[in-house]
PDB file of C-alpha atoms in Angstrom:
ATOM      1  CA  MET A   1     -41.839  24.259  23.519  1.00 36.00           C
ATOM      2  CA  THR A   2     -38.949  23.934  21.773  1.00 38.00           C
ATOM      3  CA  THR A   3     -36.584  25.661  23.489  1.00 41.00           C
ATOM      4  CA  SER A   4     -34.296  23.338  23.604  1.00 40.00           C
ATOM      5  CA  ARG A   5     -34.229  22.175  19.782  1.00 40.00           C
ATOM      6  CA  ALA A   6     -33.899  26.171  19.053  1.00 41.00           C
ATOM      7  CA  VAL A   7     -30.956  27.798  21.181  1.00 50.00           C
ATOM      8  CA  THR A   8     -28.807  23.671  19.592  1.00 46.00           C
ATOM      9  CA  GLN A   9     -29.533  25.444  16.312  1.00 55.00           C
ATOM     10  CA  VAL A  10     -28.401  29.171  16.664  1.00 56.00           C
ATOM     11  CA  PRO A  11     -26.467  30.229  14.616  1.00 58.00           C
ATOM     12  CA  SER A  12     -21.967  30.154  16.031  1.00 62.00           C
ATOM     13  CA  ASP A  13     -21.887  34.464  15.540  1.00 77.00           C
ATOM     14  CA  PRO A  14     -23.878  36.917  17.647  1.00 89.00           C
ATOM     15  CA  LEU A  15     -27.148  37.366  16.784  1.00 92.00           C
ATOM     16  CA  ASN A  16     -29.570  40.970  18.448  1.00 93.00           C
ATOM     17  CA  GLY A  17     -26.921  41.780  20.418  1.00 92.00           C
ATOM     18  CA  LEU A  18     -26.280  38.113  22.313  1.00 92.00           C
ATOM     19  CA  ASP A  19     -23.802  35.733  22.186  1.00 91.00           C
ATOM     20  CA  THR A  20     -25.030  33.175  21.105  1.00 91.00           C
ATOM     21  CA  GLN A  21     -23.123  30.431  22.185  1.00 91.00           C
ATOM     22  CA  GLN A  22     -23.356  31.598  25.594  1.00 91.00           C
ATOM     23  CA  LEU A  23     -26.537  30.613  25.795  1.00 92.00           C
ATOM     24  CA  VAL A  24     -26.132  27.848  24.298  1.00 91.00           C
ATOM     25  CA  HIS A  25     -23.912  27.374  27.173  1.00 92.00           C
ATOM     26  CA  THR A  26     -26.313  28.893  30.018  1.00 92.00           C
ATOM     27  CA  VAL A  27     -28.828  26.220  28.492  1.00 92.00           C
ATOM     28  CA  GLU A  28     -27.228  23.206  29.286  1.00 93.00           C
ATOM     29  CA  ALA A  29     -25.448  24.104  31.856  1.00 94.00           C
ATOM     30  CA  VAL A  30     -28.890  25.473  33.700  1.00 94.00           C
ATOM     31  CA  ARG A  31     -30.066  21.754  31.763  1.00 94.00           C
ATOM     32  CA  HIS A  32     -27.651  19.474  33.877  1.00 95.00           C
ATOM     33  CA  ASP A  33     -28.154  21.226  37.852  1.00 95.00           C
ATOM     34  CA  THR A  34     -31.291  22.319  38.209  1.00 94.00           C
ATOM     35  CA  ALA A  35     -29.683  24.598  41.488  1.00 95.00           C
ATOM     36  CA  LEU A  36     -28.284  27.851  38.285  1.00 95.00           C
ATOM     37  CA  ALA A  37     -32.235  28.486  37.930  1.00 94.00           C
ATOM     38  CA  ARG A  38     -32.606  29.850  40.937  1.00 96.00           C
ATOM     39  CA  PHE A  39     -32.359  33.317  41.959  1.00 96.00           C
ATOM     40  CA  GLU A  40     -33.410  36.603  44.512  1.00 96.00           C
ATOM     41  CA  PHE A  41     -33.116  39.926  43.405  1.00 96.00           C
ATOM     42  CA  ARG A  42     -33.565  42.008  45.473  1.00 97.00           C
ATOM     43  CA  ALA A  43     -34.231  45.986  46.441  1.00 97.00           C
ATOM     44  CA  ARG A  44     -33.743  48.339  49.136  1.00 97.00           C
ATOM     45  CA  ASN A  45     -36.660  51.472  49.562  1.00 97.00           C
ATOM     46  CA  GLN A  46     -36.733  54.195  51.286  1.00 97.00           C
ATOM     47  CA  TRP A  47     -38.964  57.254  51.619  1.00 96.00           C
ATOM     48  CA  VAL A  48     -37.944  60.380  51.071  1.00 97.00           C
ATOM     49  CA  GLY A  49     -40.401  62.299  51.970  1.00 96.00           C
ATOM     50  CA  GLY A  50     -44.049  63.526  50.637  1.00 96.00           C
ATOM     51  CA  MET A  51     -44.459  60.915  48.011  1.00 96.00           C
ATOM     52  CA  VAL A  52     -41.000  60.569  46.911  1.00 97.00           C
ATOM     53  CA  THR A  53     -39.204  57.051  47.615  1.00 97.00           C
ATOM     54  CA  ARG A  54     -36.616  56.188  46.246  1.00 97.00           C
ATOM     55  CA  THR A  55     -35.206  52.478  45.823  1.00 97.00           C
ATOM     56  CA  SER A  56     -31.726  50.603  45.216  1.00 97.00           C
ATOM     57  CA  ILE A  57     -30.978  47.914  43.572  1.00 97.00           C
ATOM     58  CA  GLN A  58     -27.267  46.086  43.845  1.00 97.00           C
ATOM     59  CA  ASP A  59     -26.476  41.873  45.154  1.00 97.00           C
ATOM     60  CA  PHE A  60     -28.510  39.941  44.126  1.00 96.00           C
ATOM     61  CA  TYR A  61     -28.079  35.768  44.184  1.00 97.00           C
ATOM     62  CA  GLY A  62     -28.469  33.659  40.969  1.00 95.00           C
ATOM     63  CA  ALA A  63     -26.135  30.831  39.212  1.00 94.00           C
ATOM     64  CA  GLY A  64     -25.403  29.916  42.651  1.00 94.00           C
ATOM     65  CA  ALA A  65     -23.512  32.051  44.097  1.00 95.00           C
ATOM     66  CA  GLU A  66     -24.170  35.468  45.120  1.00 96.00           C
ATOM     67  CA  ASP A  67     -23.033  37.947  42.631  1.00 96.00           C
ATOM     68  CA  GLN A  68     -20.189  41.011  42.462  1.00 94.00           C
ATOM     69  CA  SER A  69     -20.607  42.286  38.946  1.00 96.00           C
ATOM     70  CA  ARG A  70     -22.010  45.277  40.966  1.00 96.00           C
ATOM     71  CA  THR A  71     -19.619  47.287  42.047  1.00 96.00           C
ATOM     72  CA  GLU A  72     -22.630  50.665  42.316  1.00 97.00           C
ATOM     73  CA  PRO A  73     -26.283  50.256  43.170  1.00 97.00           C
ATOM     74  CA  PHE A  74     -28.660  51.817  40.857  1.00 97.00           C
ATOM     75  CA  THR A  75     -30.817  53.884  42.337  1.00 97.00           C
ATOM     76  CA  PHE A  76     -34.366  55.384  41.409  1.00 96.00           C
ATOM     77  CA  THR A  77     -36.612  58.049  42.629  1.00 97.00           C
ATOM     78  CA  SER A  78     -40.472  56.996  42.545  1.00 97.00           C
ATOM     79  CA  SER A  79     -42.774  60.242  43.016  1.00 97.00           C
ATOM     80  CA  GLU A  80     -45.719  60.908  41.711  1.00 96.00           C
ATOM     81  CA  PRO A  81     -47.320  64.215  39.441  1.00 96.00           C
ATOM     82  CA  PRO A  82     -49.536  66.879  41.350  1.00 96.00           C
ATOM     83  CA  VAL A  83     -52.602  65.557  40.035  1.00 95.00           C
ATOM     84  CA  LEU A  84     -51.348  63.239  42.620  1.00 95.00           C
ATOM     85  CA  LEU A  85     -50.082  64.915  46.018  1.00 95.00           C
ATOM     86  CA  GLY A  86     -46.738  65.069  43.862  1.00 95.00           C
ATOM     87  CA  ALA A  87     -44.437  66.902  42.355  1.00 96.00           C
ATOM     88  CA  ASN A  88     -43.087  64.461  38.820  1.00 96.00           C
ATOM     89  CA  GLU A  89     -39.277  64.382  41.259  1.00 96.00           C
ATOM     90  CA  GLY A  90     -39.912  60.912  38.953  1.00 96.00           C
ATOM     91  CA  ALA A  91     -41.743  58.296  37.240  1.00 97.00           C
ATOM     92  CA  GLY A  92     -44.346  56.657  39.238  1.00 96.00           C
ATOM     93  CA  ALA A  93     -44.425  53.902  41.004  1.00 95.00           C
ATOM     94  CA  GLY A  94     -46.903  51.826  38.328  1.00 96.00           C
ATOM     95  CA  GLU A  95     -45.212  53.619  35.464  1.00 97.00           C
ATOM     96  CA  VAL A  96     -41.895  52.295  36.889  1.00 97.00           C
ATOM     97  CA  LEU A  97     -44.261  48.878  36.764  1.00 97.00           C
ATOM     98  CA  LEU A  98     -45.242  49.747  32.961  1.00 98.00           C
ATOM     99  CA  HIS A  99     -41.678  49.853  32.776  1.00 97.00           C
ATOM    100  CA  ALA A 100     -40.370  46.223  33.854  1.00 97.00           C
ATOM    101  CA  LEU A 101     -43.127  45.615  31.694  1.00 98.00           C
ATOM    102  CA  ALA A 102     -41.911  46.920  28.839  1.00 98.00           C
ATOM    103  CA  SER A 103     -38.998  45.470  28.907  1.00 97.00           C
ATOM    104  CA  CYS A 104     -38.424  42.242  30.561  1.00 97.00           C
ATOM    105  CA  VAL A 105     -40.929  41.842  27.264  1.00 98.00           C
ATOM    106  CA  ALA A 106     -39.039  42.830  24.941  1.00 98.00           C
ATOM    107  CA  SER A 107     -35.576  41.464  26.339  1.00 97.00           C
ATOM    108  CA  THR A 108     -37.712  38.305  26.149  1.00 97.00           C
ATOM    109  CA  ALA A 109     -38.467  38.973  23.184  1.00 97.00           C
ATOM    110  CA  VAL A 110     -35.614  39.171  22.246  1.00 97.00           C
ATOM    111  CA  LEU A 111     -34.031  36.162  24.068  1.00 96.00           C
ATOM    112  CA  HIS A 112     -36.548  33.647  22.150  1.00 96.00           C
ATOM    113  CA  ALA A 113     -35.832  35.107  18.912  1.00 96.00           C
ATOM    114  CA  THR A 114     -32.447  34.623  19.502  1.00 95.00           C
ATOM    115  CA  ALA A 115     -33.429  31.177  20.494  1.00 92.00           C
ATOM    116  CA  ARG A 116     -34.928  30.311  17.262  1.00 93.00           C
ATOM    117  CA  GLY A 117     -32.286  31.552  15.239  1.00 92.00           C
ATOM    118  CA  ILE A 118     -34.054  35.741  14.342  1.00 95.00           C
ATOM    119  CA  ARG A 119     -33.147  38.078  13.645  1.00 96.00           C
ATOM    120  CA  ILE A 120     -34.442  41.090  15.535  1.00 96.00           C
ATOM    121  CA  GLU A 121     -34.581  44.678  13.377  1.00 96.00           C
ATOM    122  CA  SER A 122     -36.426  46.471  16.002  1.00 97.00           C
ATOM    123  CA  ILE A 123     -38.573  46.672  19.200  1.00 97.00           C
ATOM    124  CA  ALA A 124     -41.089  49.503  19.882  1.00 97.00           C
ATOM    125  CA  THR A 125     -43.636  48.820  22.673  1.00 97.00           C
ATOM    126  CA  GLU A 126     -46.562  51.167  23.840  1.00 98.00           C
ATOM    127  CA  LEU A 127     -48.402  49.952  26.938  1.00 98.00           C
ATOM    128  CA  LYS A 128     -51.381  51.213  28.786  1.00 98.00           C
ATOM    129  CA  GLY A 129     -52.838  50.833  32.627  1.00 97.00           C
ATOM    130  CA  GLU A 130     -56.467  50.930  33.727  1.00 97.00           C
ATOM    131  CA  VAL A 131     -56.022  53.291  37.185  1.00 96.00           C
ATOM    132  CA  ASP A 132     -59.187  53.471  38.893  1.00 97.00           C
ATOM    133  CA  LEU A 133     -58.297  55.525  42.411  1.00 96.00           C
ATOM    134  CA  GLN A 134     -61.356  54.739  44.816  1.00 96.00           C
ATOM    135  CA  GLY A 135     -59.627  51.824  44.865  1.00 96.00           C
ATOM    136  CA  LEU A 136     -56.591  53.071  46.917  1.00 95.00           C
ATOM    137  CA  LEU A 137     -58.469  56.024  47.975  1.00 95.00           C
ATOM    138  CA  GLY A 138     -60.787  53.356  49.859  1.00 96.00           C
ATOM    139  CA  LEU A 139     -63.623  55.303  48.447  1.00 97.00           C
ATOM    140  CA  ASP A 140     -65.513  51.467  46.695  1.00 97.00           C
ATOM    141  CA  SER A 141     -64.985  48.302  48.509  1.00 96.00           C
ATOM    142  CA  ALA A 142     -65.157  47.123  44.538  1.00 97.00           C
ATOM    143  CA  VAL A 143     -63.134  48.551  43.439  1.00 97.00           C
ATOM    144  CA  ARG A 144     -59.424  47.507  43.194  1.00 95.00           C
ATOM    145  CA  PRO A 145     -56.551  49.953  44.089  1.00 96.00           C
ATOM    146  CA  GLY A 146     -54.252  48.280  41.296  1.00 95.00           C
ATOM    147  CA  TYR A 147     -54.391  48.025  37.874  1.00 96.00           C
ATOM    148  CA  GLN A 148     -58.131  47.096  36.351  1.00 96.00           C
ATOM    149  CA  LYS A 149     -56.064  46.697  32.879  1.00 97.00           C
ATOM    150  CA  ILE A 150     -53.175  46.947  30.309  1.00 98.00           C
ATOM    151  CA  THR A 151     -52.116  46.544  27.004  1.00 98.00           C
ATOM    152  CA  ILE A 152     -49.412  46.275  25.665  1.00 97.00           C
ATOM    153  CA  LYS A 153     -48.701  46.996  21.609  1.00 97.00           C
ATOM    154  CA  ILE A 154     -45.870  45.627  20.608  1.00 97.00           C
ATOM    155  CA  ALA A 155     -44.410  46.149  17.048  1.00 96.00           C
ATOM    156  CA  ILE A 156     -41.048  44.278  15.939  1.00 96.00           C
ATOM    157  CA  THR A 157     -39.639  44.371  12.735  1.00 96.00           C
ATOM    158  CA  SER A 158     -37.807  40.526  12.256  1.00 95.00           C
ATOM    159  CA  ASP A 159     -36.724  39.187   8.905  1.00 93.00           C
ATOM    160  CA  CYS A 160     -38.717  36.099   9.564  1.00 94.00           C
ATOM    161  CA  SER A 161     -42.714  34.904   8.427  1.00 95.00           C
ATOM    162  CA  ASP A 162     -45.667  36.788  10.665  1.00 95.00           C
ATOM    163  CA  GLY A 163     -46.446  33.419  12.005  1.00 96.00           C
ATOM    164  CA  GLN A 164     -43.085  33.654  13.129  1.00 96.00           C
ATOM    165  CA  LEU A 165     -43.822  36.409  14.819  1.00 96.00           C
ATOM    166  CA  ASP A 166     -46.809  35.158  16.265  1.00 96.00           C
ATOM    167  CA  GLU A 167     -45.481  32.751  17.402  1.00 96.00           C
ATOM    168  CA  LEU A 168     -42.489  34.255  19.382  1.00 96.00           C
ATOM    169  CA  LEU A 169     -45.199  36.685  21.061  1.00 96.00           C
ATOM    170  CA  GLN A 170     -47.053  33.401  21.766  1.00 97.00           C
ATOM    171  CA  VAL A 171     -43.804  31.787  23.550  1.00 97.00           C
ATOM    172  CA  VAL A 172     -43.145  35.582  25.181  1.00 97.00           C
ATOM    173  CA  ARG A 173     -46.791  35.610  27.025  1.00 96.00           C
ATOM    174  CA  SER A 174     -46.274  32.047  28.353  1.00 96.00           C
ATOM    175  CA  HIS A 175     -41.913  32.880  29.670  1.00 97.00           C
ATOM    176  CA  SER A 176     -41.294  36.989  30.711  1.00 97.00           C
ATOM    177  CA  PRO A 177     -41.827  36.698  33.988  1.00 97.00           C
ATOM    178  CA  MET A 178     -42.816  40.613  34.888  1.00 97.00           C
ATOM    179  CA  TYR A 179     -45.572  39.187  32.439  1.00 97.00           C
ATOM    180  CA  ASP A 180     -46.044  35.885  34.171  1.00 97.00           C
ATOM    181  CA  SER A 181     -45.661  37.937  38.198  1.00 96.00           C
ATOM    182  CA  ILE A 182     -48.153  40.469  37.254  1.00 96.00           C
ATOM    183  CA  SER A 183     -51.138  38.887  34.978  1.00 95.00           C
ATOM    184  CA  ARG A 184     -51.262  36.112  37.869  1.00 94.00           C
ATOM    185  CA  PRO A 185     -50.972  36.230  41.608  1.00 89.00           C
ATOM    186  CA  VAL A 186     -47.514  36.164  43.045  1.00 93.00           C
ATOM    187  CA  PRO A 187     -47.737  35.270  46.797  1.00 95.00           C
ATOM    188  CA  ILE A 188     -46.660  38.583  48.433  1.00 95.00           C
ATOM    189  CA  VAL A 189     -45.750  38.804  52.729  1.00 96.00           C
ATOM    190  CA  LEU A 190     -46.813  42.141  53.965  1.00 95.00           C
ATOM    191  CA  GLU A 191     -43.811  41.591  57.256  1.00 96.00           C
ATOM    192  CA  ARG A 192     -43.314  44.928  59.887  1.00 96.00           C
ATOM    193  CA  VAL A 193     -39.539  44.016  61.065  1.00 95.00           C
TER     194      VAL A 193
END
């Protein structure tokens, strides 16, 4: 990947809603002190009742310090549709995962397009996740309880060639944190406290 070369050549004006000089400064800061690259994101979830849970997200560690920029937490309510024993109080956990994946793919595309000097006019994605409930319900041990397959269709309008877009999407595949987390096993520790 040629990110470092591309990042140092970005235009001085904002591009795709990003401050290109801040992008260069961030990359250079991490290049010189890799400890700045370490982040720890946190979420706290509480079961409300039935199929409803509520997650609060506020604090995180990154760039060498505890973040103080968020004065209020972001709150997400999750539930399920009636066919899955919920009452549509919020999107289901699997749907929220698709949202996280779509958001990360789009923002990774914008970040790397900006680093390459590519102007993005629009990005739209459509995701479909296939699940077989036999795994969740314990009816067939051969069926995994999670997604069997996730398909992402992405439409990007930009000022670059099709070849550059194909290269950009390859960079997204190899550098999107959520794409990576979902497509490759991530160690998860589940412990009772």
